[in-house]
Every structure is written in C-alpha cells, then in structure tokens.
Coordinates of C-alpha atoms in Angstrom, one line a residue:
Chain A
Q1 CA -23.1 41.4 -24.2
V2 CA -23.4 41.4 -20.4
Q3 CA -21.7 38.5 -18.7
L4 CA -21.9 37.5 -15.0
Q5 CA -19.4 35.3 -13.1
E6 CA -19.9 34.0 -9.6
S7 CA -17.0 33.4 -7.3
G8 CA -16.5 32.3 -3.7
P9 CA -15.8 29.3 -1.5
G10 CA -17.5 26.0 -2.5
L11 CA -17.6 24.7 1.1
V12 CA -18.9 26.5 4.2
K13 CA -19.2 25.1 7.7
P14 CA -22.6 24.9 9.4
S15 CA -23.4 28.1 11.4
G16 CA -20.9 30.0 9.3
T17 CA -21.4 32.7 6.7
L18 CA -21.7 32.0 3.0
S19 CA -20.0 34.8 0.9
L20 CA -20.2 35.1 -2.9
T21 CA -19.4 37.7 -5.4
C22 CA -20.7 38.3 -8.9
A23 CA -18.5 40.1 -11.3
V24 CA -20.3 41.9 -14.1
S25 CA -18.6 42.5 -17.5
G26 CA -19.7 43.9 -20.8
G27 CA -21.9 46.5 -19.1
S28 CA -22.1 48.8 -16.1
I29 CA -23.7 47.8 -12.8
S30 CA -24.7 51.4 -12.5
G31 CA -27.3 51.1 -15.3
R32 CA -31.1 50.8 -14.9
S33 CA -31.0 47.2 -13.9
W34 CA -31.5 45.4 -10.6
W35 CA -29.1 42.6 -9.8
S36 CA -30.2 39.4 -8.1
W37 CA -29.1 36.2 -6.5
V38 CA -31.1 33.0 -7.1
R39 CA -30.3 29.6 -5.7
Q40 CA -31.3 26.0 -6.6
P41 CA -30.9 23.1 -4.1
P42 CA -29.8 19.9 -5.8
G43 CA -32.8 18.4 -7.7
K44 CA -35.1 21.2 -6.7
G45 CA -36.5 24.4 -8.1
L46 CA -35.4 28.0 -8.3
E47 CA -35.5 30.3 -5.2
W48 CA -35.0 34.0 -5.4
I49 CA -32.8 35.3 -2.6
G50 CA -32.8 39.0 -3.2
E51 CA -31.7 41.9 -5.3
T52 CA -29.8 45.2 -5.2
Y53 CA -29.7 48.4 -7.3
H54 CA -26.6 50.4 -7.8
S55 CA -27.9 53.0 -5.4
G56 CA -27.6 50.3 -2.6
S57 CA -31.4 49.7 -2.4
T58 CA -32.3 46.1 -1.8
N59 CA -35.2 43.7 -1.7
Y60 CA -35.0 40.3 0.0
N61 CA -37.0 37.1 0.0
P62 CA -39.0 37.3 3.3
S63 CA -38.1 33.7 4.2
L64 CA -34.3 34.6 4.1
K65 CA -34.4 38.3 5.0
S66 CA -33.0 37.9 8.5
R67 CA -29.9 36.1 7.3
V68 CA -29.2 37.8 3.9
T69 CA -27.2 40.9 2.9
I70 CA -26.7 41.9 -0.7
S71 CA -24.4 44.8 -1.5
V72 CA -23.0 46.5 -4.6
D73 CA -19.4 47.7 -5.3
K74 CA -19.7 50.1 -8.2
S75 CA -15.9 50.7 -8.3
K76 CA -15.4 47.0 -9.1
N77 CA -18.6 46.5 -11.1
Q78 CA -19.7 43.7 -8.9
F79 CA -22.2 42.8 -6.3
S80 CA -22.1 40.3 -3.4
L81 CA -24.1 38.0 -1.3
K82 CA -23.7 37.1 2.4
L83 CA -25.9 34.5 4.0
S84 CA -25.3 33.9 7.7
S85 CA -26.0 31.0 10.1
V86 CA -26.0 28.5 7.2
T87 CA -27.2 24.9 7.6
A88 CA -27.3 21.9 5.2
A89 CA -30.5 23.3 3.8
D90 CA -28.5 26.1 2.3
T91 CA -26.5 23.7 0.1
A92 CA -27.4 24.8 -3.5
M93 CA -26.2 26.1 -6.8
Y94 CA -26.1 29.8 -6.4
Y95 CA -26.7 32.0 -9.5
C96 CA -26.3 35.7 -10.0
A97 CA -28.6 37.3 -12.6
R98 CA -29.6 40.6 -14.1
N99 CA -33.2 41.8 -14.0
G100 CA -33.7 43.3 -17.4
G101 CA -36.9 45.0 -16.3
S102 CA -40.4 43.8 -15.5
T103 CA -38.9 41.0 -13.4
N104 CA -37.3 39.1 -16.3
F105 CA -33.8 37.7 -15.7
D106 CA -32.1 38.1 -19.1
H107 CA -28.5 37.4 -18.1
W108 CA -27.3 34.7 -15.7
G109 CA -24.0 33.5 -14.4
Q110 CA -23.0 29.9 -14.8
G111 CA -23.6 29.2 -11.2
T112 CA -21.4 28.1 -8.3
L113 CA -22.2 25.1 -6.1
V114 CA -21.9 25.8 -2.4
T115 CA -22.0 22.9 0.0
V116 CA -22.6 23.4 3.7
S117 CA -20.8 20.7 5.6
S118 CA -18.3 20.2 8.5
Chain B
Q1 CA -43.7 25.9 -1.0
S2 CA -44.0 28.0 -4.1
V3 CA -47.2 30.2 -4.5
L4 CA -46.9 29.9 -8.3
T5 CA -48.3 26.5 -9.2
Q6 CA -47.0 24.5 -12.2
P7 CA -47.6 20.9 -13.1
P8 CA -44.6 18.8 -12.1
S9 CA -44.3 17.2 -15.5
V10 CA -45.7 17.2 -19.0
S11 CA -44.9 15.0 -22.0
A12 CA -45.6 14.9 -25.7
A13 CA -44.2 13.3 -28.9
P14 CA -41.8 15.0 -31.2
G15 CA -43.5 17.5 -33.5
Q16 CA -46.4 17.9 -31.2
K17 CA -47.5 20.8 -29.1
V18 CA -47.5 21.1 -25.3
T19 CA -48.6 23.8 -22.9
I20 CA -47.4 24.5 -19.4
S21 CA -49.6 26.4 -16.9
C22 CA -48.6 28.7 -14.1
S23 CA -51.2 29.7 -11.6
G24 CA -50.8 32.6 -9.2
S25 CA -52.9 35.2 -7.5
S26 CA -54.1 38.8 -7.9
S27 CA -51.0 40.1 -6.1
S28 CA -48.7 38.1 -8.3
I29 CA -49.6 37.2 -11.9
G30 CA -52.8 39.2 -11.8
N31 CA -51.0 42.5 -11.6
N32 CA -47.5 41.8 -12.9
Y33 CA -45.7 40.6 -16.0
V34 CA -44.8 36.9 -16.2
S35 CA -41.5 35.5 -17.6
W36 CA -40.6 31.9 -18.5
Y37 CA -37.2 30.2 -18.3
Q38 CA -35.8 27.0 -19.8
Q39 CA -33.2 25.1 -17.8
L40 CA -31.4 22.4 -19.7
P41 CA -29.7 19.7 -17.6
G42 CA -26.6 21.0 -15.9
T43 CA -27.0 24.6 -17.1
A44 CA -28.2 28.0 -15.9
P45 CA -31.8 29.0 -16.6
K46 CA -32.4 30.9 -19.9
L47 CA -35.0 33.5 -20.5
L48 CA -37.6 32.3 -23.0
I49 CA -40.5 34.7 -22.6
F50 CA -40.7 38.1 -20.9
E51 CA -43.6 40.5 -20.3
N52 CA -46.1 37.7 -20.7
N53 CA -45.6 37.1 -24.4
K54 CA -42.4 38.6 -25.8
R55 CA -39.5 36.6 -27.0
P56 CA -35.9 37.7 -26.5
S57 CA -33.7 37.8 -29.6
G58 CA -32.8 34.3 -30.7
I59 CA -35.7 32.5 -29.2
P60 CA -37.7 30.7 -31.9
D61 CA -41.3 31.4 -32.5
R62 CA -42.1 27.8 -31.5
F63 CA -42.2 29.2 -28.0
S64 CA -45.1 31.5 -27.0
G65 CA -46.6 32.9 -23.8
S66 CA -49.9 34.2 -22.7
K67 CA -51.6 35.5 -19.6
S68 CA -55.2 35.6 -18.5
G69 CA -56.2 36.8 -15.1
T70 CA -54.1 35.1 -12.4
S71 CA -52.7 32.4 -14.7
A72 CA -50.1 32.2 -17.5
T73 CA -49.3 29.6 -20.1
L74 CA -46.2 28.7 -22.0
G75 CA -46.7 27.0 -25.3
I76 CA -44.2 25.0 -27.3
T77 CA -45.0 23.8 -30.8
G78 CA -43.0 21.4 -33.1
L79 CA -41.4 19.7 -30.1
Q80 CA -37.8 18.6 -30.4
T81 CA -35.8 16.2 -28.3
G82 CA -33.6 19.2 -27.5
D83 CA -36.6 20.9 -25.8
E84 CA -36.4 18.3 -22.9
A85 CA -35.7 20.6 -19.9
D86 CA -37.2 22.1 -16.8
Y87 CA -39.4 25.1 -17.4
Y88 CA -40.1 27.8 -14.7
C89 CA -42.4 30.8 -14.6
G90 CA -41.6 33.9 -12.6
T91 CA -43.2 37.1 -11.6
W92 CA -43.2 39.8 -8.9
E93 CA -45.4 39.4 -5.8
N94 CA -46.7 42.7 -4.6
S95 CA -47.6 41.7 -1.0
L96 CA -44.2 40.1 -0.4
T97 CA -42.2 42.6 -2.4
A98 CA -40.3 39.7 -3.8
V99 CA -39.8 37.6 -6.9
L100 CA -41.6 34.3 -7.2
F101 CA -40.7 31.3 -9.3
G102 CA -43.0 28.4 -10.0
G103 CA -42.0 25.0 -8.8
G104 CA -40.9 24.0 -12.3
T105 CA -42.2 21.6 -14.9
K106 CA -40.2 18.8 -16.4
L107 CA -40.8 18.4 -20.1
T108 CA -40.3 15.0 -21.6
V109 CA -40.3 14.6 -25.4
L110 CA -41.3 11.0 -25.9

C-alpha cells in the first residue's frame, strides 16, 4: 500500500520560499504515476498546485506557475515543492498525492499546515 | 474562482438519497474523466469515484457517479450521519493543461 508523508517548515516569512518534501513508501516513485501537490486554505476548497513525473516532466497550475517548482528525487523516492515570494494568501494545508491515472488521486498524504507570517 | 461549478451545500435526511452536480466545459469534463472525493472534517480527501463511475476497492455501492456532456453527478443513497463531509469533483482541463477541482459541496445529513 502506497503511503505519502509531507514534511517541512510549518511557518514561512512573507516574501520567503515555502519548501516541502513528500516521502513515498510502499511503492516506487519511478512507476507510471504522476505525483502532485494540492493545497487547501483554511475553510476553503482544494487547489491543485502542480505535478511531476519520475522523468522530471512537470505541469503547473497557470495561476501559480511563475512561483512554483516541483522536482523529483528518485534516489530518495520523494518529490518536493518550492513556492517562492509567499504571502498570507499562501497559508494553507498542503497535501501531496498520487495520480493513479485518468486524473484520479488515489493516495494522499495526511497534509501539513503551512502558515505565512512574520 | 473554480471553473468546475458545484452547489455550495446539499442536505437530506438519513436513509434518503442525494445528488451533487459538477458543471464544467467541453475542454474539461466534456473530454476527460471525472473523479469525486470525500473530505471528512480534519482529514485528507479520499477518492470515492474515478473514471466517471468506477468505485475504488472498499467504497460501498451507495456511492455512484455519472457523466453526461459537460456535467457530472455524484449520487449517495441510504444516507448516514457519517456521510456528512465536503465533496469535490475533479478533472483535467485541456486548455490550461491543469487539474481542476470543483469548489466543493458540503453535505448535511439532517
């Protein structure tokens, strides 16, 4: 059973860079799946941030594309998110998830809350 | 602002049936599979329906999905208090090359 676990700082200063890692266990990140980041501001809905494939290919939400980098580390079986120039609007629960095919997210991490504040 | 439109809330009594709609466009739902997610309070989303109408292992047949044109529907029968949650639809958007989620629907079981 594939499991995902997010990790990273829970507090980031405005204008700084948010950095999170998602460790994948119970399966290889080098399989046929795409790996995504999804966020959810407090009390609001889900927002897809972007995805990566083990080859390094990526797709990003156009509204965040200028600030987002998602990368994969096959040696550690993990993938990462960097979001630059953060503001309070980036405060959210951040989830990593596996796209099991046909854009269905069949495995999710438990989520990590990131607060942007000085 | 999401381009997949869901009603903000729906409600029904225990044992009854409810449907939740998700409206998109030809470049989203019209040409791609739809998935549905259940998010119980304080937890991560959980996949309920994939490829429009398929249920992952372990999801009871009280949950069903359908798609027609540029809209999709989630149906839940035999409502239980434990079904109270937020429900989201999701699909790929061809023109944006991105995943879209609906704005979410809060289900209340009265």
